[in-house]
């Protein structure tokens, strides 16, 4: 039988977010044209936490938004149930901006493809970078992350679960291994 395994404790998640914020500043300096866009659900919480860290260092808030990709997914029409549509809120101009798209887990790349399509409805950023807390491999599309908190090898049948205080009441990342 498969066994769950802790991949990141709350403290390790916090340390990873600090490293990711530092990597953004290293690449973008004062982050003048930078904006954060979190993908619903947990990408939103991760982007908010990154925004707080960046504000502490930069002395100012960065534009940030939330993006729901439910109706942009290529599998929603084949799903048994209707997709749950959540809030999209991008109240700044994306034209010419450098967007850091934030998600919890990068797997096949299909969520990111859908997010890129959704972002195109808001304008034309000068660049889009991808930040993920966990990269678990198994891409089906040619998509990679620019910033990664943790890379973990998985089986396709495994599941990586990110729990966030804002959504789940506590922080942790764990691997639910496939039953043997």
Short mmCIF file of N, CA, C and O in Angstrom, two decimals, residues 44-179:
data_model
loop_
_atom_site.label_atom_id
_atom_site.label_comp_id
_atom_site.label_asym_id
_atom_site.label_seq_id
_atom_site.Cartn_x
_atom_site.Cartn_y
_atom_site.Cartn_z
N UNK A 44 -2.75 31.82 -5.38
CA UNK A 44 -3.14 33.14 -4.87
C UNK A 44 -2.50 33.38 -3.51
O UNK A 44 -1.93 34.44 -3.24
N UNK A 45 -2.58 32.39 -2.63
CA UNK A 45 -1.98 32.51 -1.29
C UNK A 45 -0.46 32.62 -1.38
O UNK A 45 0.16 33.42 -0.67
N UNK A 46 0.15 31.84 -2.25
CA UNK A 46 1.60 31.89 -2.41
C UNK A 46 2.02 33.26 -2.94
O UNK A 46 2.98 33.86 -2.45
N UNK A 47 1.29 33.78 -3.92
CA UNK A 47 1.61 35.11 -4.47
C UNK A 47 1.46 36.19 -3.40
O UNK A 47 2.28 37.12 -3.34
N UNK A 48 0.44 36.09 -2.56
CA UNK A 48 0.25 37.08 -1.50
C UNK A 48 1.42 37.05 -0.52
O UNK A 48 1.93 38.11 -0.11
N UNK A 49 1.87 35.87 -0.16
CA UNK A 49 3.01 35.76 0.75
C UNK A 49 4.28 36.30 0.11
O UNK A 49 5.07 36.98 0.76
N UNK A 50 4.48 36.00 -1.16
CA UNK A 50 5.64 36.55 -1.87
C UNK A 50 5.57 38.07 -1.92
O UNK A 50 6.58 38.76 -1.73
N UNK A 51 4.37 38.59 -2.18
CA UNK A 51 4.18 40.03 -2.24
C UNK A 51 4.57 40.71 -0.93
O UNK A 51 5.20 41.77 -0.93
N UNK A 52 4.23 40.10 0.20
CA UNK A 52 4.59 40.66 1.51
C UNK A 52 6.11 40.66 1.69
O UNK A 52 6.68 41.63 2.19
N UNK A 53 6.76 39.57 1.29
CA UNK A 53 8.21 39.50 1.41
C UNK A 53 8.89 40.55 0.53
O UNK A 53 9.83 41.21 0.94
N UNK A 54 8.40 40.68 -0.69
CA UNK A 54 8.98 41.66 -1.61
C UNK A 54 8.75 43.08 -1.12
O UNK A 54 9.63 43.94 -1.22
N UNK A 55 7.59 43.34 -0.55
CA UNK A 55 7.29 44.68 -0.02
C UNK A 55 8.26 45.03 1.11
O UNK A 55 8.73 46.17 1.21
N UNK A 56 8.56 44.06 1.96
CA UNK A 56 9.49 44.30 3.06
C UNK A 56 10.85 44.73 2.54
O UNK A 56 11.46 45.65 3.07
N UNK A 57 11.33 44.09 1.49
CA UNK A 57 12.65 44.41 0.94
C UNK A 57 12.61 45.68 0.09
O UNK A 57 13.49 46.54 0.20
N UNK A 58 11.58 45.80 -0.75
CA UNK A 58 11.51 46.92 -1.70
C UNK A 58 10.95 48.20 -1.09
O UNK A 58 11.14 49.28 -1.64
N UNK A 59 10.21 48.08 0.00
CA UNK A 59 9.60 49.24 0.61
C UNK A 59 8.33 49.70 -0.08
O UNK A 59 7.83 50.80 0.18
N UNK A 60 7.79 48.89 -0.96
CA UNK A 60 6.55 49.23 -1.66
C UNK A 60 5.87 47.94 -2.11
O UNK A 60 6.51 46.91 -2.29
N UNK A 61 4.58 48.04 -2.31
CA UNK A 61 3.81 46.89 -2.78
C UNK A 61 3.92 46.77 -4.29
O UNK A 61 4.00 47.79 -4.99
N UNK A 62 3.90 45.57 -4.77
CA UNK A 62 3.84 45.31 -6.21
C UNK A 62 2.39 45.09 -6.61
O UNK A 62 1.59 44.58 -5.81
N UNK A 63 2.05 45.43 -7.84
CA UNK A 63 0.71 45.08 -8.31
C UNK A 63 0.54 43.55 -8.24
O UNK A 63 1.50 42.81 -8.47
N UNK A 64 -0.63 43.13 -7.87
CA UNK A 64 -0.89 41.70 -7.81
C UNK A 64 -2.33 41.43 -8.23
O UNK A 64 -3.19 42.28 -8.12
N UNK A 65 -2.52 40.23 -8.74
CA UNK A 65 -3.85 39.84 -9.18
C UNK A 65 -4.10 38.37 -8.96
O UNK A 65 -3.19 37.62 -8.58
N UNK A 66 -5.34 37.98 -9.18
CA UNK A 66 -5.73 36.58 -9.09
C UNK A 66 -6.31 36.15 -10.44
O UNK A 66 -6.95 36.95 -11.13
N UNK A 67 -6.07 34.91 -10.79
CA UNK A 67 -6.49 34.41 -12.09
C UNK A 67 -7.17 33.06 -11.93
O UNK A 67 -6.60 32.13 -11.35
N UNK A 68 -8.39 32.96 -12.43
CA UNK A 68 -9.09 31.68 -12.47
C UNK A 68 -9.00 31.14 -13.89
O UNK A 68 -9.28 31.87 -14.85
N UNK A 69 -8.61 29.88 -14.03
CA UNK A 69 -8.41 29.30 -15.36
C UNK A 69 -9.42 28.20 -15.67
O UNK A 69 -9.30 27.50 -16.68
N UNK A 70 -10.45 28.06 -14.84
CA UNK A 70 -11.39 26.94 -14.96
C UNK A 70 -11.95 26.80 -16.38
O UNK A 70 -12.01 25.70 -16.93
N UNK A 71 -12.37 27.89 -16.99
CA UNK A 71 -13.00 27.81 -18.31
C UNK A 71 -11.98 27.82 -19.44
O UNK A 71 -12.36 27.71 -20.61
N UNK A 72 -10.70 27.92 -19.12
CA UNK A 72 -9.64 27.88 -20.12
C UNK A 72 -8.98 26.50 -20.19
O UNK A 72 -8.17 26.25 -21.07
N UNK A 73 -9.33 25.63 -19.26
CA UNK A 73 -8.73 24.29 -19.24
C UNK A 73 -9.20 23.51 -20.46
O UNK A 73 -10.34 23.65 -20.90
N UNK A 74 -8.33 22.65 -20.96
CA UNK A 74 -8.70 21.86 -22.13
C UNK A 74 -9.47 20.60 -21.77
O UNK A 74 -9.90 19.85 -22.64
N UNK A 75 -9.71 20.37 -20.47
CA UNK A 75 -10.42 19.17 -20.06
C UNK A 75 -11.77 19.45 -19.40
O UNK A 75 -12.47 18.53 -19.01
N UNK A 76 -12.19 20.72 -19.30
CA UNK A 76 -13.41 20.98 -18.55
C UNK A 76 -14.66 20.46 -19.24
O UNK A 76 -15.63 20.09 -18.59
N UNK A 77 -14.65 20.39 -20.57
CA UNK A 77 -15.85 19.90 -21.27
C UNK A 77 -16.03 18.39 -21.11
O UNK A 77 -17.11 17.87 -21.27
N UNK A 78 -14.94 17.67 -20.79
CA UNK A 78 -15.02 16.22 -20.63
C UNK A 78 -15.22 15.82 -19.18
O UNK A 78 -15.39 14.65 -18.89
N UNK A 79 -15.21 16.80 -18.28
CA UNK A 79 -15.39 16.51 -16.86
C UNK A 79 -16.84 16.15 -16.58
O UNK A 79 -17.76 16.65 -17.22
N UNK A 80 -17.03 15.29 -15.61
CA UNK A 80 -18.36 14.86 -15.22
C UNK A 80 -19.13 16.01 -14.56
O UNK A 80 -20.32 16.17 -14.75
N UNK A 81 -18.41 16.83 -13.79
CA UNK A 81 -19.08 17.92 -13.09
C UNK A 81 -18.69 19.27 -13.70
O UNK A 81 -17.68 19.39 -14.38
N UNK A 82 -19.54 20.25 -13.47
CA UNK A 82 -19.28 21.61 -13.94
C UNK A 82 -18.06 22.17 -13.23
O UNK A 82 -17.88 21.92 -12.04
N UNK A 83 -17.22 22.94 -13.93
CA UNK A 83 -16.07 23.53 -13.26
C UNK A 83 -16.50 24.59 -12.25
O UNK A 83 -17.48 25.29 -12.47
N UNK A 84 -15.77 24.67 -11.15
CA UNK A 84 -16.02 25.71 -10.16
C UNK A 84 -15.25 26.95 -10.60
O UNK A 84 -14.02 26.93 -10.69
N UNK A 85 -15.97 28.00 -10.93
CA UNK A 85 -15.35 29.23 -11.39
C UNK A 85 -15.12 30.14 -10.20
O UNK A 85 -16.05 30.47 -9.47
N UNK A 86 -13.86 30.54 -10.00
CA UNK A 86 -13.47 31.40 -8.89
C UNK A 86 -13.16 32.79 -9.42
O UNK A 86 -13.22 33.04 -10.62
N UNK A 87 -12.79 33.68 -8.54
CA UNK A 87 -12.57 35.08 -8.91
C UNK A 87 -11.29 35.29 -9.70
O UNK A 87 -10.25 34.75 -9.38
N UNK A 88 -11.41 36.09 -10.75
CA UNK A 88 -10.26 36.65 -11.44
C UNK A 88 -10.29 38.15 -11.15
O UNK A 88 -11.32 38.79 -11.29
N UNK A 89 -9.16 38.67 -10.70
CA UNK A 89 -9.07 40.10 -10.38
C UNK A 89 -7.69 40.60 -10.80
O UNK A 89 -6.71 40.39 -10.08
N UNK A 90 -7.63 41.19 -11.97
CA UNK A 90 -6.39 41.82 -12.44
C UNK A 90 -6.77 43.27 -12.73
O UNK A 90 -7.29 43.59 -13.79
N UNK A 91 -6.52 44.12 -11.74
CA UNK A 91 -6.98 45.51 -11.82
C UNK A 91 -5.87 46.47 -12.23
O UNK A 91 -5.98 47.67 -12.01
N UNK A 92 -4.82 45.95 -12.83
CA UNK A 92 -3.72 46.77 -13.33
C UNK A 92 -3.51 46.40 -14.79
O UNK A 92 -3.95 45.35 -15.25
N UNK A 93 -2.84 47.27 -15.52
CA UNK A 93 -2.57 46.98 -16.93
C UNK A 93 -1.43 45.96 -17.04
O UNK A 93 -0.36 46.16 -16.46
N UNK A 94 -1.67 44.90 -17.76
CA UNK A 94 -0.61 43.91 -17.98
C UNK A 94 0.25 44.29 -19.19
O UNK A 94 1.33 43.73 -19.37
N UNK A 95 -0.20 45.23 -19.99
CA UNK A 95 0.55 45.64 -21.18
C UNK A 95 1.93 46.16 -20.77
O UNK A 95 2.05 47.11 -20.00
N UNK A 96 2.96 45.51 -21.28
CA UNK A 96 4.34 45.91 -21.01
C UNK A 96 4.88 45.48 -19.67
O UNK A 96 6.05 45.70 -19.37
N UNK A 97 4.06 44.87 -18.83
CA UNK A 97 4.50 44.45 -17.50
C UNK A 97 5.29 43.14 -17.59
O UNK A 97 5.16 42.38 -18.54
N UNK A 98 6.09 42.91 -16.57
CA UNK A 98 6.72 41.61 -16.37
C UNK A 98 5.86 40.91 -15.33
O UNK A 98 5.77 41.35 -14.19
N UNK A 99 5.19 39.85 -15.74
CA UNK A 99 4.30 39.12 -14.84
C UNK A 99 5.00 37.88 -14.31
O UNK A 99 5.61 37.13 -15.08
N UNK A 100 4.88 37.68 -13.02
CA UNK A 100 5.30 36.42 -12.42
C UNK A 100 4.01 35.66 -12.10
O UNK A 100 3.25 36.05 -11.22
N UNK A 101 3.78 34.62 -12.88
CA UNK A 101 2.62 33.76 -12.70
C UNK A 101 2.96 32.76 -11.60
O UNK A 101 4.01 32.11 -11.66
N UNK A 102 2.10 32.64 -10.60
CA UNK A 102 2.41 31.84 -9.41
C UNK A 102 1.40 30.70 -9.26
O UNK A 102 0.19 30.92 -9.31
N UNK A 103 1.94 29.49 -9.07
CA UNK A 103 1.08 28.33 -8.83
C UNK A 103 1.73 27.45 -7.77
O UNK A 103 2.92 27.60 -7.46
N UNK A 104 0.96 26.51 -7.24
CA UNK A 104 1.50 25.64 -6.19
C UNK A 104 2.31 24.48 -6.76
O UNK A 104 3.45 24.28 -6.37
N UNK A 105 1.74 23.72 -7.70
CA UNK A 105 2.42 22.53 -8.22
C UNK A 105 2.44 22.58 -9.75
O UNK A 105 1.41 22.82 -10.37
N UNK A 106 3.62 22.34 -10.31
CA UNK A 106 3.75 22.20 -11.76
C UNK A 106 3.83 20.72 -12.08
O UNK A 106 4.69 20.01 -11.55
N UNK A 107 2.92 20.26 -12.94
CA UNK A 107 2.82 18.84 -13.27
C UNK A 107 2.88 18.70 -14.79
O UNK A 107 3.95 18.77 -15.38
N UNK A 108 1.76 18.58 -15.45
CA UNK A 108 1.76 18.35 -16.91
C UNK A 108 2.03 19.62 -17.71
O UNK A 108 2.43 19.56 -18.85
N UNK A 109 1.74 20.78 -17.11
CA UNK A 109 1.88 22.05 -17.80
C UNK A 109 0.56 22.57 -18.35
O UNK A 109 0.48 23.69 -18.85
N UNK A 110 -0.49 21.78 -18.27
CA UNK A 110 -1.77 22.19 -18.85
C UNK A 110 -2.43 23.34 -18.09
O UNK A 110 -3.07 24.19 -18.70
N UNK A 111 -2.26 23.40 -16.79
CA UNK A 111 -2.79 24.54 -16.03
C UNK A 111 -2.10 25.82 -16.47
O UNK A 111 -2.75 26.86 -16.65
N UNK A 112 -0.81 25.76 -16.68
CA UNK A 112 -0.05 26.95 -17.08
C UNK A 112 -0.43 27.37 -18.49
O UNK A 112 -0.58 28.56 -18.79
N UNK A 113 -0.64 26.41 -19.38
CA UNK A 113 -1.10 26.74 -20.74
C UNK A 113 -2.42 27.49 -20.66
O UNK A 113 -2.63 28.51 -21.32
N UNK A 114 -3.32 27.01 -19.83
CA UNK A 114 -4.62 27.66 -19.67
C UNK A 114 -4.45 29.06 -19.08
O UNK A 114 -5.12 30.01 -19.50
N UNK A 115 -3.54 29.21 -18.13
CA UNK A 115 -3.31 30.51 -17.51
C UNK A 115 -2.74 31.50 -18.53
O UNK A 115 -3.14 32.67 -18.54
N UNK A 116 -1.85 31.06 -19.38
CA UNK A 116 -1.28 31.94 -20.40
C UNK A 116 -2.38 32.40 -21.37
O UNK A 116 -2.41 33.56 -21.77
N UNK A 117 -3.27 31.49 -21.70
CA UNK A 117 -4.39 31.85 -22.58
C UNK A 117 -5.31 32.86 -21.89
O UNK A 117 -5.74 33.85 -22.51
N UNK A 118 -5.58 32.65 -20.61
CA UNK A 118 -6.43 33.58 -19.86
C UNK A 118 -5.76 34.95 -19.76
O UNK A 118 -6.43 35.99 -19.91
N UNK A 119 -4.47 34.99 -19.50
CA UNK A 119 -3.75 36.26 -19.39
C UNK A 119 -3.80 37.06 -20.69
O UNK A 119 -3.85 38.29 -20.66
N UNK A 120 -3.80 36.36 -21.81
CA UNK A 120 -3.83 37.04 -23.12
C UNK A 120 -5.10 37.88 -23.27
O UNK A 120 -5.10 38.88 -24.00
N UNK A 121 -6.16 37.53 -22.56
CA UNK A 121 -7.40 38.32 -22.61
C UNK A 121 -7.25 39.68 -21.92
O UNK A 121 -8.08 40.55 -22.11
N UNK A 122 -6.19 39.84 -21.13
CA UNK A 122 -5.98 41.08 -20.38
C UNK A 122 -4.97 42.01 -21.04
O UNK A 122 -4.78 43.13 -20.58
N UNK A 123 -4.29 41.55 -22.07
CA UNK A 123 -3.30 42.40 -22.73
C UNK A 123 -2.04 41.63 -23.06
O UNK A 123 -2.01 40.41 -23.05
N UNK A 124 -0.98 42.40 -23.33
CA UNK A 124 0.27 41.80 -23.76
C UNK A 124 1.42 42.21 -22.85
O UNK A 124 1.99 43.28 -22.99
N UNK A 125 1.75 41.34 -21.90
CA UNK A 125 2.89 41.63 -21.03
C UNK A 125 4.19 41.55 -21.83
O UNK A 125 4.24 40.89 -22.87
N UNK A 126 5.23 42.23 -21.35
CA UNK A 126 6.52 42.14 -22.03
C UNK A 126 7.16 40.79 -21.78
O UNK A 126 7.94 40.29 -22.60
N UNK A 127 6.83 40.18 -20.65
CA UNK A 127 7.41 38.88 -20.30
C UNK A 127 6.51 38.23 -19.25
O UNK A 127 5.93 38.90 -18.41
N UNK A 128 6.42 36.91 -19.31
CA UNK A 128 5.74 36.14 -18.28
C UNK A 128 6.72 35.11 -17.76
O UNK A 128 7.30 34.34 -18.53
N UNK A 129 6.92 35.13 -16.45
CA UNK A 129 7.77 34.13 -15.79
C UNK A 129 6.88 33.27 -14.92
O UNK A 129 5.80 33.70 -14.50
N UNK A 130 7.34 32.06 -14.64
CA UNK A 130 6.55 31.11 -13.85
C UNK A 130 7.28 30.78 -12.56
O UNK A 130 8.46 30.43 -12.58
N UNK A 131 6.55 30.88 -11.45
CA UNK A 131 7.05 30.51 -10.14
C UNK A 131 6.12 29.44 -9.57
O UNK A 131 4.90 29.63 -9.55
N UNK A 132 6.72 28.33 -9.13
CA UNK A 132 5.93 27.26 -8.51
C UNK A 132 6.59 26.84 -7.21
O UNK A 132 7.82 26.89 -7.08
N UNK A 133 5.79 26.45 -6.26
CA UNK A 133 6.32 25.95 -5.00
C UNK A 133 6.94 24.56 -5.21
O UNK A 133 8.01 24.27 -4.70
N UNK A 134 6.27 23.71 -6.01
CA UNK A 134 6.75 22.35 -6.24
C UNK A 134 6.69 22.02 -7.73
O UNK A 134 5.66 22.24 -8.38
N UNK A 135 7.78 21.47 -8.25
CA UNK A 135 7.81 20.93 -9.62
C UNK A 135 7.93 19.42 -9.49
O UNK A 135 8.93 18.92 -8.97
N UNK A 136 6.92 18.72 -9.95
CA UNK A 136 6.90 17.26 -9.81
C UNK A 136 7.18 16.51 -11.11
O UNK A 136 7.11 15.29 -11.16
N UNK A 137 7.48 17.25 -12.18
CA UNK A 137 7.82 16.59 -13.45
C UNK A 137 6.60 16.13 -14.23
O UNK A 137 5.47 16.53 -13.95
N UNK A 138 6.86 15.31 -15.24
CA UNK A 138 5.83 14.69 -16.09
C UNK A 138 5.13 15.66 -17.03
O UNK A 138 3.92 15.59 -17.24
N UNK A 139 5.88 16.56 -17.63
CA UNK A 139 5.30 17.53 -18.55
C UNK A 139 4.69 16.87 -19.79
O UNK A 139 5.24 15.94 -20.35
N UNK A 140 3.57 17.41 -20.19
CA UNK A 140 2.93 17.04 -21.45
C UNK A 140 3.06 18.17 -22.47
O UNK A 140 2.76 17.98 -23.64
N UNK A 141 3.48 19.33 -21.99
CA UNK A 141 3.66 20.52 -22.84
C UNK A 141 5.04 21.10 -22.54
O UNK A 141 5.56 20.93 -21.44
N UNK A 142 5.63 21.84 -23.50
CA UNK A 142 6.96 22.38 -23.28
C UNK A 142 6.95 23.63 -22.39
O UNK A 142 7.13 24.75 -22.84
N UNK A 143 6.71 23.40 -21.11
CA UNK A 143 6.60 24.48 -20.13
C UNK A 143 7.57 24.18 -18.99
O UNK A 143 7.66 23.03 -18.54
N UNK A 144 8.29 25.20 -18.54
CA UNK A 144 9.17 25.04 -17.39
C UNK A 144 9.00 26.25 -16.48
O UNK A 144 8.55 27.31 -16.90
N UNK A 145 9.39 26.07 -15.22
CA UNK A 145 9.30 27.16 -14.24
C UNK A 145 10.61 27.92 -14.18
O UNK A 145 11.69 27.32 -14.27
N UNK A 146 10.52 29.23 -14.03
CA UNK A 146 11.70 30.08 -13.84
C UNK A 146 12.17 30.06 -12.39
O UNK A 146 13.35 30.28 -12.12
N UNK A 147 11.24 29.85 -11.47
CA UNK A 147 11.54 29.82 -10.04
C UNK A 147 10.84 28.59 -9.45
O UNK A 147 9.64 28.43 -9.64
N UNK A 148 11.58 27.77 -8.72
CA UNK A 148 11.03 26.53 -8.15
C UNK A 148 11.46 26.42 -6.69
O UNK A 148 12.64 26.53 -6.37
N UNK A 149 10.48 26.21 -5.81
CA UNK A 149 10.78 26.02 -4.40
C UNK A 149 11.35 24.65 -4.11
O UNK A 149 12.28 24.50 -3.31
N UNK A 150 10.80 23.62 -4.75
CA UNK A 150 11.23 22.24 -4.52
C UNK A 150 10.96 21.42 -5.77
O UNK A 150 9.86 21.49 -6.32
N UNK A 151 11.94 20.67 -6.21
CA UNK A 151 11.76 19.72 -7.30
C UNK A 151 11.73 18.33 -6.68
O UNK A 151 12.64 17.97 -5.92
N UNK A 152 10.70 17.57 -6.99
CA UNK A 152 10.56 16.24 -6.40
C UNK A 152 10.18 15.23 -7.48
O UNK A 152 9.25 15.47 -8.25
N UNK A 153 10.94 14.14 -7.57
CA UNK A 153 10.57 13.10 -8.53
C UNK A 153 9.32 12.36 -8.04
O UNK A 153 9.20 12.06 -6.86
N UNK A 154 8.41 12.12 -8.96
CA UNK A 154 7.17 11.43 -8.61
C UNK A 154 6.83 10.41 -9.67
O UNK A 154 7.36 10.45 -10.78
N UNK A 155 5.93 9.53 -9.34
CA UNK A 155 5.30 8.67 -10.32
C UNK A 155 4.07 9.42 -10.83
O UNK A 155 3.51 10.27 -10.12
N UNK A 156 3.63 9.11 -12.02
CA UNK A 156 2.41 9.77 -12.53
C UNK A 156 1.21 9.52 -11.63
O UNK A 156 0.33 10.36 -11.50
N UNK A 157 1.17 8.37 -10.99
CA UNK A 157 0.04 8.02 -10.14
C UNK A 157 0.11 8.65 -8.75
O UNK A 157 -0.87 8.62 -8.01
N UNK A 158 1.24 9.25 -8.39
CA UNK A 158 1.36 9.95 -7.11
C UNK A 158 0.57 11.25 -7.15
O UNK A 158 0.26 11.77 -8.22
N UNK A 159 0.30 11.80 -6.00
CA UNK A 159 -0.35 13.11 -5.89
C UNK A 159 0.48 13.97 -4.94
O UNK A 159 0.89 13.50 -3.87
N UNK A 160 0.69 15.21 -5.32
CA UNK A 160 1.36 16.17 -4.44
C UNK A 160 0.29 17.13 -3.94
O UNK A 160 -0.43 17.74 -4.74
N UNK A 161 0.19 17.25 -2.64
CA UNK A 161 -0.82 18.11 -2.02
C UNK A 161 -0.13 19.25 -1.29
O UNK A 161 0.73 19.02 -0.44
N UNK A 162 -0.52 20.47 -1.62
CA UNK A 162 -0.03 21.66 -0.93
C UNK A 162 -1.16 22.15 -0.04
O UNK A 162 -2.28 22.37 -0.51
N UNK A 163 -0.86 22.29 1.21
CA UNK A 163 -1.82 22.83 2.16
C UNK A 163 -1.31 24.21 2.58
O UNK A 163 -0.14 24.37 2.92
N UNK A 164 -2.21 25.19 2.55
CA UNK A 164 -1.86 26.56 2.91
C UNK A 164 -2.77 27.01 4.05
O UNK A 164 -3.97 26.70 4.04
N UNK A 165 -2.20 27.73 4.99
CA UNK A 165 -2.96 28.27 6.11
C UNK A 165 -4.22 28.97 5.63
O UNK A 165 -5.30 28.77 6.18
N UNK A 166 -4.09 29.77 4.57
CA UNK A 166 -5.21 30.57 4.07
C UNK A 166 -6.36 29.71 3.54
O UNK A 166 -7.52 30.12 3.61
N UNK A 167 -6.05 28.54 3.00
CA UNK A 167 -7.07 27.68 2.41
C UNK A 167 -7.43 26.48 3.28
O UNK A 167 -8.56 26.01 3.25
N UNK A 168 -6.43 25.97 4.01
CA UNK A 168 -6.58 24.67 4.67
C UNK A 168 -6.38 24.70 6.17
O UNK A 168 -6.51 23.67 6.83
N UNK A 169 -5.99 25.84 6.72
CA UNK A 169 -5.80 25.94 8.16
C UNK A 169 -4.40 25.59 8.65
O UNK A 169 -4.11 25.74 9.83
N UNK A 170 -3.53 25.11 7.77
CA UNK A 170 -2.14 24.81 8.15
C UNK A 170 -1.29 24.71 6.88
O UNK A 170 -1.82 24.59 5.78
N UNK A 171 0.02 24.79 7.07
CA UNK A 171 0.96 24.73 5.95
C UNK A 171 1.69 23.39 5.93
O UNK A 171 2.20 22.95 6.96
N UNK A 172 1.72 22.77 4.77
CA UNK A 172 2.54 21.59 4.54
C UNK A 172 2.43 21.19 3.08
O UNK A 172 1.49 21.58 2.37
N UNK A 173 3.42 20.44 2.63
CA UNK A 173 3.37 19.82 1.31
C UNK A 173 3.64 18.35 1.53
O UNK A 173 4.61 17.98 2.23
N UNK A 174 2.78 17.50 0.99
CA UNK A 174 3.03 16.07 1.15
C UNK A 174 2.75 15.33 -0.15
O UNK A 174 2.00 15.79 -1.01
N UNK A 175 3.39 14.19 -0.26
CA UNK A 175 3.23 13.30 -1.40
C UNK A 175 2.34 12.15 -0.97
O UNK A 175 2.64 11.47 0.02
N UNK A 176 1.23 11.98 -1.66
CA UNK A 176 0.35 10.82 -1.44
C UNK A 176 0.76 9.80 -2.51
O UNK A 176 0.42 9.97 -3.69
N UNK A 177 1.52 8.83 -2.09
CA UNK A 177 2.04 7.84 -3.01
C UNK A 177 0.93 6.94 -3.53
O UNK A 177 -0.07 6.70 -2.85
N UNK A 178 1.13 6.46 -4.75
CA UNK A 178 0.17 5.56 -5.36
C UNK A 178 0.12 4.25 -4.59
O UNK A 178 1.15 3.79 -4.08
N UNK A 179 -1.05 3.66 -4.46
CA UNK A 179 -1.12 2.34 -3.80
C UNK A 179 -0.30 1.33 -4.57
O UNK A 179 -0.26 1.36 -5.79
#
